[in-house]
PDB file of N, CA and C in Angstrom:
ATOM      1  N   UNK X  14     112.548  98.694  96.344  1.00 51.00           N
ATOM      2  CA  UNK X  14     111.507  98.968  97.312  1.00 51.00           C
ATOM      3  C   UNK X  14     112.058  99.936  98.346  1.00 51.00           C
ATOM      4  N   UNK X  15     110.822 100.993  98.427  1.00 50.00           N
ATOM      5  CA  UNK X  15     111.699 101.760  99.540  1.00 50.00           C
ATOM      6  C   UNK X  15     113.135 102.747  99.293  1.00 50.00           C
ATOM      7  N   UNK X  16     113.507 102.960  97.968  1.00 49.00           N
ATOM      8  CA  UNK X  16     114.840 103.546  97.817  1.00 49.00           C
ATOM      9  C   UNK X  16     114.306 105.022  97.061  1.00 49.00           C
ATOM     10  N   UNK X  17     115.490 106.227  97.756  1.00 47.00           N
ATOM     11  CA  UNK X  17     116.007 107.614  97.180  1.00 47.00           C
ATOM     12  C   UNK X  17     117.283 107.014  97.004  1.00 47.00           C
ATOM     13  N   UNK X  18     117.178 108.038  95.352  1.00 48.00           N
ATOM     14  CA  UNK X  18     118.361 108.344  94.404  1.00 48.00           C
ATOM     15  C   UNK X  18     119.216 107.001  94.885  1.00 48.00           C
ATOM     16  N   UNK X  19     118.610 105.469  94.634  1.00 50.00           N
ATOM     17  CA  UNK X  19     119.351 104.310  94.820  1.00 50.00           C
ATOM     18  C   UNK X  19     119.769 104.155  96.132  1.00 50.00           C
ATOM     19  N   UNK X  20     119.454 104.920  97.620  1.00 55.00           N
ATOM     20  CA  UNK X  20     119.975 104.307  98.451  1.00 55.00           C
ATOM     21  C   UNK X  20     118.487 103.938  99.758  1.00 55.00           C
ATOM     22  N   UNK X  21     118.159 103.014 100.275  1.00 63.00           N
ATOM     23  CA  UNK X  21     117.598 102.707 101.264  1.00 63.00           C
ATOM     24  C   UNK X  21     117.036 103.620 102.094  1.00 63.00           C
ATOM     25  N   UNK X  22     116.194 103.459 102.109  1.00 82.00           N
ATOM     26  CA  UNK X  22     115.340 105.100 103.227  1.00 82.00           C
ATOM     27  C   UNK X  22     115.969 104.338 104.528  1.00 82.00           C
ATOM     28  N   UNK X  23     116.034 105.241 105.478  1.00 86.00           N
ATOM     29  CA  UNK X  23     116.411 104.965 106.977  1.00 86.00           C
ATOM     30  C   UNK X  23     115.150 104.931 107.846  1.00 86.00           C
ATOM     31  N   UNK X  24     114.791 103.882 107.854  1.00 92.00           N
ATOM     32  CA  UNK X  24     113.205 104.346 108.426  1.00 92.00           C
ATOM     33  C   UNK X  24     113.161 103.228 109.387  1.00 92.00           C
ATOM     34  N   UNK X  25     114.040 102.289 109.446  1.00 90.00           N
ATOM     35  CA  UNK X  25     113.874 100.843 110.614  1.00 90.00           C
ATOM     36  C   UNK X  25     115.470 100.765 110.692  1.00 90.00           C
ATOM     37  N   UNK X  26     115.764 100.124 112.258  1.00 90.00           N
ATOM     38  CA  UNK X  26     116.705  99.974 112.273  1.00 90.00           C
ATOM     39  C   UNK X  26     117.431  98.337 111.616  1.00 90.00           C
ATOM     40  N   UNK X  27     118.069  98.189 111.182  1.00 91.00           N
ATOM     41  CA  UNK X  27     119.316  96.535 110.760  1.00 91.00           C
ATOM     42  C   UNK X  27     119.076  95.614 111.814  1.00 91.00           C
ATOM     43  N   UNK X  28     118.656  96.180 112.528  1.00 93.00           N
ATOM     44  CA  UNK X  28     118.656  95.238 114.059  1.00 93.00           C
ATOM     45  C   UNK X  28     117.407  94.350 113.567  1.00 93.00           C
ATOM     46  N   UNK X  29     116.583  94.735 113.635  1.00 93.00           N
ATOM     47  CA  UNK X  29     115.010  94.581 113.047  1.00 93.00           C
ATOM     48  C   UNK X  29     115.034  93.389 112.150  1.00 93.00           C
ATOM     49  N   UNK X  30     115.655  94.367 111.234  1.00 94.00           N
ATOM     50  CA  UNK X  30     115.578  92.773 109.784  1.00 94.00           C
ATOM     51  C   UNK X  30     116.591  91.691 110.357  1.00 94.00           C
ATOM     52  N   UNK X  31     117.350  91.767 111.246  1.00 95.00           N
ATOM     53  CA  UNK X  31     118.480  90.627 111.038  1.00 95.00           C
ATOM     54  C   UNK X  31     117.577  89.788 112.209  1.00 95.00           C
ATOM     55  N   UNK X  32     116.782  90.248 113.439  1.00 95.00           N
ATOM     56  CA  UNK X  32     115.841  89.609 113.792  1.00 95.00           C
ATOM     57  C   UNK X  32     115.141  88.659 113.105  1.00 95.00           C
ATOM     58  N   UNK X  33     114.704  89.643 112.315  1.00 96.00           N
ATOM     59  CA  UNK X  33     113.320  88.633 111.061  1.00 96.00           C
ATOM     60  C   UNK X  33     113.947  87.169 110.418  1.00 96.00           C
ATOM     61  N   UNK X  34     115.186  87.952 109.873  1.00 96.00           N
ATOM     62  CA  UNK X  34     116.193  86.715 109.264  1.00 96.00           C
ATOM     63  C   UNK X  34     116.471  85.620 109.973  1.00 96.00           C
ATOM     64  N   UNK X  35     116.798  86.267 111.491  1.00 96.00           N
ATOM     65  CA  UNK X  35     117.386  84.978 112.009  1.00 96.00           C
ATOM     66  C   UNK X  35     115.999  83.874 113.008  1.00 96.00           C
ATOM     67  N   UNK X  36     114.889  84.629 112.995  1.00 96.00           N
ATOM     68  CA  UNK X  36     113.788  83.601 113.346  1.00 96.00           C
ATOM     69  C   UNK X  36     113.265  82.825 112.287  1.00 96.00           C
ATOM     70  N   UNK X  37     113.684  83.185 111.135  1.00 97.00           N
ATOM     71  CA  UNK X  37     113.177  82.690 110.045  1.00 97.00           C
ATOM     72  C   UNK X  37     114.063  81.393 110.057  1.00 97.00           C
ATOM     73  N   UNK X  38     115.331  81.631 109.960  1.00 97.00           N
ATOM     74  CA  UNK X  38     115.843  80.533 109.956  1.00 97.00           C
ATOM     75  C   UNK X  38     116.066  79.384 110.745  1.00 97.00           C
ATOM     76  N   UNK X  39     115.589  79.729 112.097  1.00 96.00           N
ATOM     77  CA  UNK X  39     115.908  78.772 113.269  1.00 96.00           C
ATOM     78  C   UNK X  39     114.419  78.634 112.833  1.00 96.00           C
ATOM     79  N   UNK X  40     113.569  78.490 112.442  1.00 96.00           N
ATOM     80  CA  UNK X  40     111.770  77.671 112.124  1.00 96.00           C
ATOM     81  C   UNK X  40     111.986  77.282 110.637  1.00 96.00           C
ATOM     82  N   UNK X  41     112.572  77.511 109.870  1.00 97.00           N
ATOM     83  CA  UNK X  41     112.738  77.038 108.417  1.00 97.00           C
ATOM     84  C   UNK X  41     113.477  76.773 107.555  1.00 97.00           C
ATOM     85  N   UNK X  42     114.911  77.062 108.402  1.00 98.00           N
ATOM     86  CA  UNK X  42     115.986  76.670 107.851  1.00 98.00           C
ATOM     87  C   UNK X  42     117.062  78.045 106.819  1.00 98.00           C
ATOM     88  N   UNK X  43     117.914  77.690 105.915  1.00 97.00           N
ATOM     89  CA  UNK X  43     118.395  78.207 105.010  1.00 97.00           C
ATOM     90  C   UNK X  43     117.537  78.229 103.862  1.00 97.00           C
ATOM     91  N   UNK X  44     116.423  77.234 103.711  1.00 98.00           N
ATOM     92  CA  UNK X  44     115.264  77.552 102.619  1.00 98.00           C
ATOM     93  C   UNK X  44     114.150  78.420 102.943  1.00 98.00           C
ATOM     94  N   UNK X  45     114.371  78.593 104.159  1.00 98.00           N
ATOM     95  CA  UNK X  45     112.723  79.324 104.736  1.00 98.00           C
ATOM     96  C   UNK X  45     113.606  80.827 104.610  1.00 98.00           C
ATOM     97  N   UNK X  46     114.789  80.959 104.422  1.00 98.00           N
ATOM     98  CA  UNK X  46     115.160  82.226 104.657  1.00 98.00           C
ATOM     99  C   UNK X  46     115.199  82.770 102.803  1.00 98.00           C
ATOM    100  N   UNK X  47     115.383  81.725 102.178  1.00 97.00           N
ATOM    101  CA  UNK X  47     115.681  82.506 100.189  1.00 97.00           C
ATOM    102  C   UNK X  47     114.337  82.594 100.277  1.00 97.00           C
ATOM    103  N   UNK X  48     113.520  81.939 100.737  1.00 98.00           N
ATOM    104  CA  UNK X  48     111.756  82.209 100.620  1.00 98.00           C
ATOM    105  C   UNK X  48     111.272  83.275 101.142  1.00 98.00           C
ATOM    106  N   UNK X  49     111.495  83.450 102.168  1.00 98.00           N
ATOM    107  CA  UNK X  49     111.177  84.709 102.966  1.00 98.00           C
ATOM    108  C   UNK X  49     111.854  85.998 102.004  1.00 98.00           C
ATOM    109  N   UNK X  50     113.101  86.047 101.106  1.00 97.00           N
ATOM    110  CA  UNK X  50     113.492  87.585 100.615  1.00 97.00           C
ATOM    111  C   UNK X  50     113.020  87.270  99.402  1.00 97.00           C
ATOM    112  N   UNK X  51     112.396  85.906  98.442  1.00 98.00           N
ATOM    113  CA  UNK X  51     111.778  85.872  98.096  1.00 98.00           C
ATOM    114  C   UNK X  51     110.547  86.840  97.838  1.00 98.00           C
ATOM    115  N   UNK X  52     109.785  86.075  98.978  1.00 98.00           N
ATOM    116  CA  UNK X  52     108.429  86.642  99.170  1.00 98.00           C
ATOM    117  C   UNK X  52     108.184  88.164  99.678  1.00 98.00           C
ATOM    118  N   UNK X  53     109.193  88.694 100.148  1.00 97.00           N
ATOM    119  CA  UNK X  53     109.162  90.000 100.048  1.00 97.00           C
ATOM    120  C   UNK X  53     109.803  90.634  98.931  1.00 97.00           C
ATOM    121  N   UNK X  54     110.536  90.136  98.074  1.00 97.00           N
ATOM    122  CA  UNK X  54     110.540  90.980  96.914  1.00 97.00           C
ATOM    123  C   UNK X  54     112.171  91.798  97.027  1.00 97.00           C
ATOM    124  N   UNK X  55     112.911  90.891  98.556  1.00 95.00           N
ATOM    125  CA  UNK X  55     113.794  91.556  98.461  1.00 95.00           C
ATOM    126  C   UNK X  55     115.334  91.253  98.031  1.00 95.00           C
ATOM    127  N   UNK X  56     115.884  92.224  97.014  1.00 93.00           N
ATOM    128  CA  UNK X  56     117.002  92.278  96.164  1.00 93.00           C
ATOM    129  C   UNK X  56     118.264  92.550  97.112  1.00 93.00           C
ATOM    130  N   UNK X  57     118.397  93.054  98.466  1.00 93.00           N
ATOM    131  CA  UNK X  57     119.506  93.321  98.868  1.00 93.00           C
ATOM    132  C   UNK X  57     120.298  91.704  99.020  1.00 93.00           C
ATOM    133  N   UNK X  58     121.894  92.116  99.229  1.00 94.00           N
ATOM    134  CA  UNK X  58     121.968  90.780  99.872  1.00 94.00           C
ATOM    135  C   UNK X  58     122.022  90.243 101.036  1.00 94.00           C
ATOM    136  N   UNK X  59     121.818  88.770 101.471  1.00 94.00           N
ATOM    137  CA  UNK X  59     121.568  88.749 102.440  1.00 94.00           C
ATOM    138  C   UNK X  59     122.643  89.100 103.463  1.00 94.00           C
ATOM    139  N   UNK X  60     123.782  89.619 103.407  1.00 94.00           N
ATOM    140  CA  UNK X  60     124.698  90.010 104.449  1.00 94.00           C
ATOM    141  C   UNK X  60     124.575  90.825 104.722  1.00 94.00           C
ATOM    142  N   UNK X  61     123.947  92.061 103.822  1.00 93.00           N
ATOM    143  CA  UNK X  61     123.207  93.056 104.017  1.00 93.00           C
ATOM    144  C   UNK X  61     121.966  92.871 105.133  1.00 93.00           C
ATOM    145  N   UNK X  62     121.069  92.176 104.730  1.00 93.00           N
ATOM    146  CA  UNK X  62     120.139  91.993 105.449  1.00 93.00           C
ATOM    147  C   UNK X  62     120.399  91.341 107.463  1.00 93.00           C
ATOM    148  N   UNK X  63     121.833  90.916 107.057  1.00 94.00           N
ATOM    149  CA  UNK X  63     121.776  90.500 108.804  1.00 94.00           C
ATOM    150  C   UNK X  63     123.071  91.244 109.267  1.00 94.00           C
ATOM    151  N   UNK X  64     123.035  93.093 108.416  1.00 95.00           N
ATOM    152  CA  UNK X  64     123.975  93.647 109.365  1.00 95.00           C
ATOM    153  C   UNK X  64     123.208  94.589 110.096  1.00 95.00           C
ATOM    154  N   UNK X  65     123.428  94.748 111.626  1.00 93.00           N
ATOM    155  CA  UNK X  65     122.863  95.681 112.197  1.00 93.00           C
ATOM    156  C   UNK X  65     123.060  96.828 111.960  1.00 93.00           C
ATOM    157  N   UNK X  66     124.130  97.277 111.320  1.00 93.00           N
ATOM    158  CA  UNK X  66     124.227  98.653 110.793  1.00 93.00           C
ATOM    159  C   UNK X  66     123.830  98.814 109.867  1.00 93.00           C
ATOM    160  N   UNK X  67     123.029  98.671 108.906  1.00 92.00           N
ATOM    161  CA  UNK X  67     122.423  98.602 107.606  1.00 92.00           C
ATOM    162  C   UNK X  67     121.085  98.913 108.092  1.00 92.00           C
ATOM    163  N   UNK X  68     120.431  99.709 106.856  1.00 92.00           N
ATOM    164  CA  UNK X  68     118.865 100.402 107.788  1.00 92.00           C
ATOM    165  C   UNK X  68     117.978  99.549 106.608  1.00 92.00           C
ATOM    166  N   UNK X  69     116.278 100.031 106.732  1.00 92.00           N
ATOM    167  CA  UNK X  69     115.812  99.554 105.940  1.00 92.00           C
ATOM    168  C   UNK X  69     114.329 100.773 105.751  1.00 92.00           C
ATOM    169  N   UNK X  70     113.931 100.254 104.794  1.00 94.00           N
ATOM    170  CA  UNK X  70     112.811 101.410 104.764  1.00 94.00           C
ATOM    171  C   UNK X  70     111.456 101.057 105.764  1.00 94.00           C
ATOM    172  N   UNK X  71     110.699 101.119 105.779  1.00 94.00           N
ATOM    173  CA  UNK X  71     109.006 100.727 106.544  1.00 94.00           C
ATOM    174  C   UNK X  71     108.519  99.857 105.937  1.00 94.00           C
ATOM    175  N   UNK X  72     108.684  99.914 104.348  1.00 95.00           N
ATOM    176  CA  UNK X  72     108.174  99.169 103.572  1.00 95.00           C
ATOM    177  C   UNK X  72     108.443  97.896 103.273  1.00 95.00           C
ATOM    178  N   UNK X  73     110.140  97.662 103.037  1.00 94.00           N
ATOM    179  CA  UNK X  73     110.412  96.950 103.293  1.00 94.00           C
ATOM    180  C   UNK X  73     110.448  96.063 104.468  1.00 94.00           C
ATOM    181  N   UNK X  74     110.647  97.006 105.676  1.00 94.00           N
ATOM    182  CA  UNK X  74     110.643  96.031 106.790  1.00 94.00           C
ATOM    183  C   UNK X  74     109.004  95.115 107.130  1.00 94.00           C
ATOM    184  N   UNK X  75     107.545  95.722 106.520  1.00 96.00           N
ATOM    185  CA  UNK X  75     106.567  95.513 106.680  1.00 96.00           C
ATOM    186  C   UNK X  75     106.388  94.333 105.491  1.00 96.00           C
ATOM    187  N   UNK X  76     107.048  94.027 104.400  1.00 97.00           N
ATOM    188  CA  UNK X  76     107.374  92.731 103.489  1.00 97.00           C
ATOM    189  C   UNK X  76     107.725  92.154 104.104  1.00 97.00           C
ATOM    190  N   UNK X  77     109.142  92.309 104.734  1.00 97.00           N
ATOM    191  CA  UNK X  77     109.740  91.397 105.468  1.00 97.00           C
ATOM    192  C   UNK X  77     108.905  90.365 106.537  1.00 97.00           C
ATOM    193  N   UNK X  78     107.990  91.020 107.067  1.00 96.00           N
ATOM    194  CA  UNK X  78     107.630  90.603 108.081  1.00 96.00           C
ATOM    195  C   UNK X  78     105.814  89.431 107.720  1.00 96.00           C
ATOM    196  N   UNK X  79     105.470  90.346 106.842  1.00 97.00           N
ATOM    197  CA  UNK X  79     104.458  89.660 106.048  1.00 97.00           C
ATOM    198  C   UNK X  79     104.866  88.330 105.383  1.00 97.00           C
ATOM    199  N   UNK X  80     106.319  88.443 104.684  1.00 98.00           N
ATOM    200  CA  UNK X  80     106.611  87.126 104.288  1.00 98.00           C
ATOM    201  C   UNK X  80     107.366  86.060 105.524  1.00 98.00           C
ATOM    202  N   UNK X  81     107.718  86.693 106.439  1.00 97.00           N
ATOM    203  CA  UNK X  81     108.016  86.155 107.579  1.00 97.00           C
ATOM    204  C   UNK X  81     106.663  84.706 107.969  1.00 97.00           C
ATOM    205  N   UNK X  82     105.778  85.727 108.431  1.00 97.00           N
ATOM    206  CA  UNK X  82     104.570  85.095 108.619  1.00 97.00           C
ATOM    207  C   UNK X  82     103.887  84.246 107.827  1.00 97.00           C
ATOM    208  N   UNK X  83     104.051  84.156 106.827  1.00 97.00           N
ATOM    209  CA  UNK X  83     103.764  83.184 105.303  1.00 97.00           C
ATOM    210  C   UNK X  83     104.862  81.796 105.697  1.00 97.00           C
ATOM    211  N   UNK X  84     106.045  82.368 105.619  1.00 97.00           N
ATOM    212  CA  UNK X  84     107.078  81.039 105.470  1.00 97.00           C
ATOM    213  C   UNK X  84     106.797  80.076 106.774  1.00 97.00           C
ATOM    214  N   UNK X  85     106.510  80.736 107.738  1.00 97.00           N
ATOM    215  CA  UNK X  85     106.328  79.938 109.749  1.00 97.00           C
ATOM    216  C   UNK X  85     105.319  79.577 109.807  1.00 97.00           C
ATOM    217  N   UNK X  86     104.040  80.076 108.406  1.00 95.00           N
ATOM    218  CA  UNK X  86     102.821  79.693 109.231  1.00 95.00           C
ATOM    219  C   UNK X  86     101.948  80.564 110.679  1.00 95.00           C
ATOM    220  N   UNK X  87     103.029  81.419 110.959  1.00 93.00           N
ATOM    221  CA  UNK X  87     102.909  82.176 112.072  1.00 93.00           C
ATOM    222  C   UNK X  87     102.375  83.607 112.041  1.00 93.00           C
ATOM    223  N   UNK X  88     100.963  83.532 112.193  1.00 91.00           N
ATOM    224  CA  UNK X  88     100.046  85.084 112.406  1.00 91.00           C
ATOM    225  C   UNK X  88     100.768  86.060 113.204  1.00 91.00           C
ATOM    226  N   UNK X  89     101.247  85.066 114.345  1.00 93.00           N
ATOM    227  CA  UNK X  89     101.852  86.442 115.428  1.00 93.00           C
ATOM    228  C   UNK X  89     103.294  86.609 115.411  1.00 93.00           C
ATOM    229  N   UNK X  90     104.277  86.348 113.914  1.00 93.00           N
ATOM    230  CA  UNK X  90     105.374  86.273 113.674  1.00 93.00           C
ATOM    231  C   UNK X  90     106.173  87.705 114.383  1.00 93.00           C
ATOM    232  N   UNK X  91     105.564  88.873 114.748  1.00 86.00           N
ATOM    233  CA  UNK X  91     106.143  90.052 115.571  1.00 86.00           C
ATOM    234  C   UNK X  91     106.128  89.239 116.926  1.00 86.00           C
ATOM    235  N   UNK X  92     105.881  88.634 117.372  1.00 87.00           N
ATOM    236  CA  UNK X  92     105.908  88.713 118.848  1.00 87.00           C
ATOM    237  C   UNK X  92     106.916  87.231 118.760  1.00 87.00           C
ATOM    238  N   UNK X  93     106.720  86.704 118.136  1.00 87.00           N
ATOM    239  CA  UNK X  93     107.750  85.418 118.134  1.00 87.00           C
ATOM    240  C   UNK X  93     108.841  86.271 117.928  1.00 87.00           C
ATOM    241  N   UNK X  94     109.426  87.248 116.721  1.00 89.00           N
ATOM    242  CA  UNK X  94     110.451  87.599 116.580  1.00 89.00           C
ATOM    243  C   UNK X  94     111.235  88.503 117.847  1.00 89.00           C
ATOM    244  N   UNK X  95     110.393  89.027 118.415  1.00 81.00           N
ATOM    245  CA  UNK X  95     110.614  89.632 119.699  1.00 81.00           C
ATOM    246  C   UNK X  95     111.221  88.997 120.837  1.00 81.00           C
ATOM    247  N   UNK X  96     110.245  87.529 121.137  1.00 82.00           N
ATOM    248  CA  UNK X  96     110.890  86.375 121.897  1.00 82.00           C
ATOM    249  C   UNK X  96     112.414  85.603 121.303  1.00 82.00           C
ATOM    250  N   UNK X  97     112.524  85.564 120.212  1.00 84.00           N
ATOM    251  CA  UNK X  97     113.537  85.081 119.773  1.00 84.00           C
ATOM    252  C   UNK X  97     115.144  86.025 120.211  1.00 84.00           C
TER     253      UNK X  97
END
């Protein structure tokens, strides 16, 4: 998702997803988090996913966040992740 010639478009910053990751897990645990890359479809790994230097595409980050909101139950999962 989101990849040239195999590498990650730069289109969101690492900061972003490791956000997503880590509200996910303080509301759902270590299962709400394989569900969440799950439900977005995403293949990186997760150490990948909670380094801030690591980018991500739009697309992905807009999965991310859609399955965010699926796993919490939470419509306004951007603004929780923000508060978090």
């Amino acid at each position: 998702m989101g990849h040239v010639d195999g590498e990650e478009l730069r289109e969101t910053s690492g900061l972003t997803v490791r956000l997503v990751v880590s509200y996910v897990r303080s509301v759902a645990g270590d299962e709400g988090v394989q569900e969440l890359l799950r439900l977005a479809g995403e293949t990186r790994p997760l150490e990948v996913l909670e380094d801030e230097r690591a980018w991500c595409s739009y697309a992905a980050k807009i999965a991310l966040f859609r399955a965010a909101s699926e796993v919490t139950g939470r419509p306004d999962v951007g603004l929780r992740v923000g508060a978090h």
